CSV table of C-alpha atoms in Angstrom, one decimal:
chain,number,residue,atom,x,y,z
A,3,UNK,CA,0.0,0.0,0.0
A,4,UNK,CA,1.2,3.0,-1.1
A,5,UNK,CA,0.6,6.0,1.5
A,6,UNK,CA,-0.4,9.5,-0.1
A,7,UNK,CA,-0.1,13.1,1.4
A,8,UNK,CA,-3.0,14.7,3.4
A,9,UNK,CA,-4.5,17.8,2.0
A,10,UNK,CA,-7.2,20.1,3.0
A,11,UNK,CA,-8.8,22.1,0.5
A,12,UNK,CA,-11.7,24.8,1.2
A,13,UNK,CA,-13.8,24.8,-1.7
A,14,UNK,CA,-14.5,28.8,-1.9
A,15,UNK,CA,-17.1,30.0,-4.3
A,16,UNK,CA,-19.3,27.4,-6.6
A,17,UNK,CA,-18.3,29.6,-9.4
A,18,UNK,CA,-14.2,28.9,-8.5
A,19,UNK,CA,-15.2,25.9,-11.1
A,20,UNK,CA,-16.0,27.6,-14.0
A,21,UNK,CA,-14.3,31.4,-13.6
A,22,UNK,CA,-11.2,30.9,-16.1
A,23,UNK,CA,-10.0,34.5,-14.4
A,24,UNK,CA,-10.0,33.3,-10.6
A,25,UNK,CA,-6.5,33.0,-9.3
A,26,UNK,CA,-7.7,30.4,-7.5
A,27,UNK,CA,-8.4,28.3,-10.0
A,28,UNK,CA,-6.2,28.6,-11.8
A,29,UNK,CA,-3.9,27.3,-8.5
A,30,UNK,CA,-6.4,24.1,-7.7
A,31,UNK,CA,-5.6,23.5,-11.9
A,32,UNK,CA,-1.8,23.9,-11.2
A,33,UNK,CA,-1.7,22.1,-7.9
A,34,UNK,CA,-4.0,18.8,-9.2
A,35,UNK,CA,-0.6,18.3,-12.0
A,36,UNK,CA,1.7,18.6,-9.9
A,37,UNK,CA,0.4,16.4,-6.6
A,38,UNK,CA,-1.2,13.4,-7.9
A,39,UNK,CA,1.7,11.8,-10.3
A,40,UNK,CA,-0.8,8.4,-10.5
A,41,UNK,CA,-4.8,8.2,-10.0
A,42,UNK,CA,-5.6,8.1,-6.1
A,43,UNK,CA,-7.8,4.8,-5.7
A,44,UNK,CA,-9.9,6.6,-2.9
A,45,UNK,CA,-10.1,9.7,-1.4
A,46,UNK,CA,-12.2,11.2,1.7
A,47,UNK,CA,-14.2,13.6,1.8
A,48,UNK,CA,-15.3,15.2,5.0
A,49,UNK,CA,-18.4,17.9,4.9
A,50,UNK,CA,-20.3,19.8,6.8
A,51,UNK,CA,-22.9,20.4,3.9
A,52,UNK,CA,-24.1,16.6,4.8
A,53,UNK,CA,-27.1,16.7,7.0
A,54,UNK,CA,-29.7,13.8,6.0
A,55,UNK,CA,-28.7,10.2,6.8
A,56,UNK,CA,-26.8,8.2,6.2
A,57,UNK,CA,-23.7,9.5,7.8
A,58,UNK,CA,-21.4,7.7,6.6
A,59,UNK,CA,-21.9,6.9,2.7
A,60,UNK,CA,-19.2,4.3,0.9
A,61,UNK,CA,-20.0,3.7,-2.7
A,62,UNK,CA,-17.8,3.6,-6.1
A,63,UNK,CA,-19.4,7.0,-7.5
A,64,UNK,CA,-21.8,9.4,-5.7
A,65,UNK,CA,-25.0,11.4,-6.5
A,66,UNK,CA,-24.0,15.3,-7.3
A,67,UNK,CA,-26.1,17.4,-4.8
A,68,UNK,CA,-26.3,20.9,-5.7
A,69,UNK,CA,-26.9,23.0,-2.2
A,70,UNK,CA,-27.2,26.0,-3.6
A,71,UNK,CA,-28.9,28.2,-6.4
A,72,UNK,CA,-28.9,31.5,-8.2
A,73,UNK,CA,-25.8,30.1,-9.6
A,74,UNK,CA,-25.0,30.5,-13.9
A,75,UNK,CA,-26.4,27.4,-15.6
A,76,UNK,CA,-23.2,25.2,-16.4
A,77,UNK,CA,-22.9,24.3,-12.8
A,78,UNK,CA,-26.1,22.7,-12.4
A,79,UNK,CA,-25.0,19.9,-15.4
């Protein structure tokens, strides 16, 4: 088993994901190169957006939830 660094990330602003001009994202696009050399087989996620049950949730590929609105269009899809 091959043991990876820990990161924590805040998300900042939904729109972080599709603002070409945000400095920020333009360092999440920089830093996701440079980190992960090979394809993680797992990786946590801890939030504090989850508040139905189950708690705990282990499956191969989630549901997208989208929390929020008011947002442009594209990150709704």
């Amino acid at each position: 088993m091959v043991l990876m660094e820990t990161f924590y990330l805040s998300h900042g602003a939904p729109t972080l994901a599709i603002d070409e001009t945000a400095p920020a994202r333009q360092f999440f696009k920089s830093w996701q190169q440079s980190v992960y050399k090979e394809k993680p087989s797992s990786i946590l996620v801890i939030s504090a957006h989850w508040e139905t049950e189950p708690t705990v949730n282990v499956v191969d590929r989630n549901d997208t939830i989208h929390d929020f609105h008011g947002f442009p269009k594209p990150l709704y899809q």
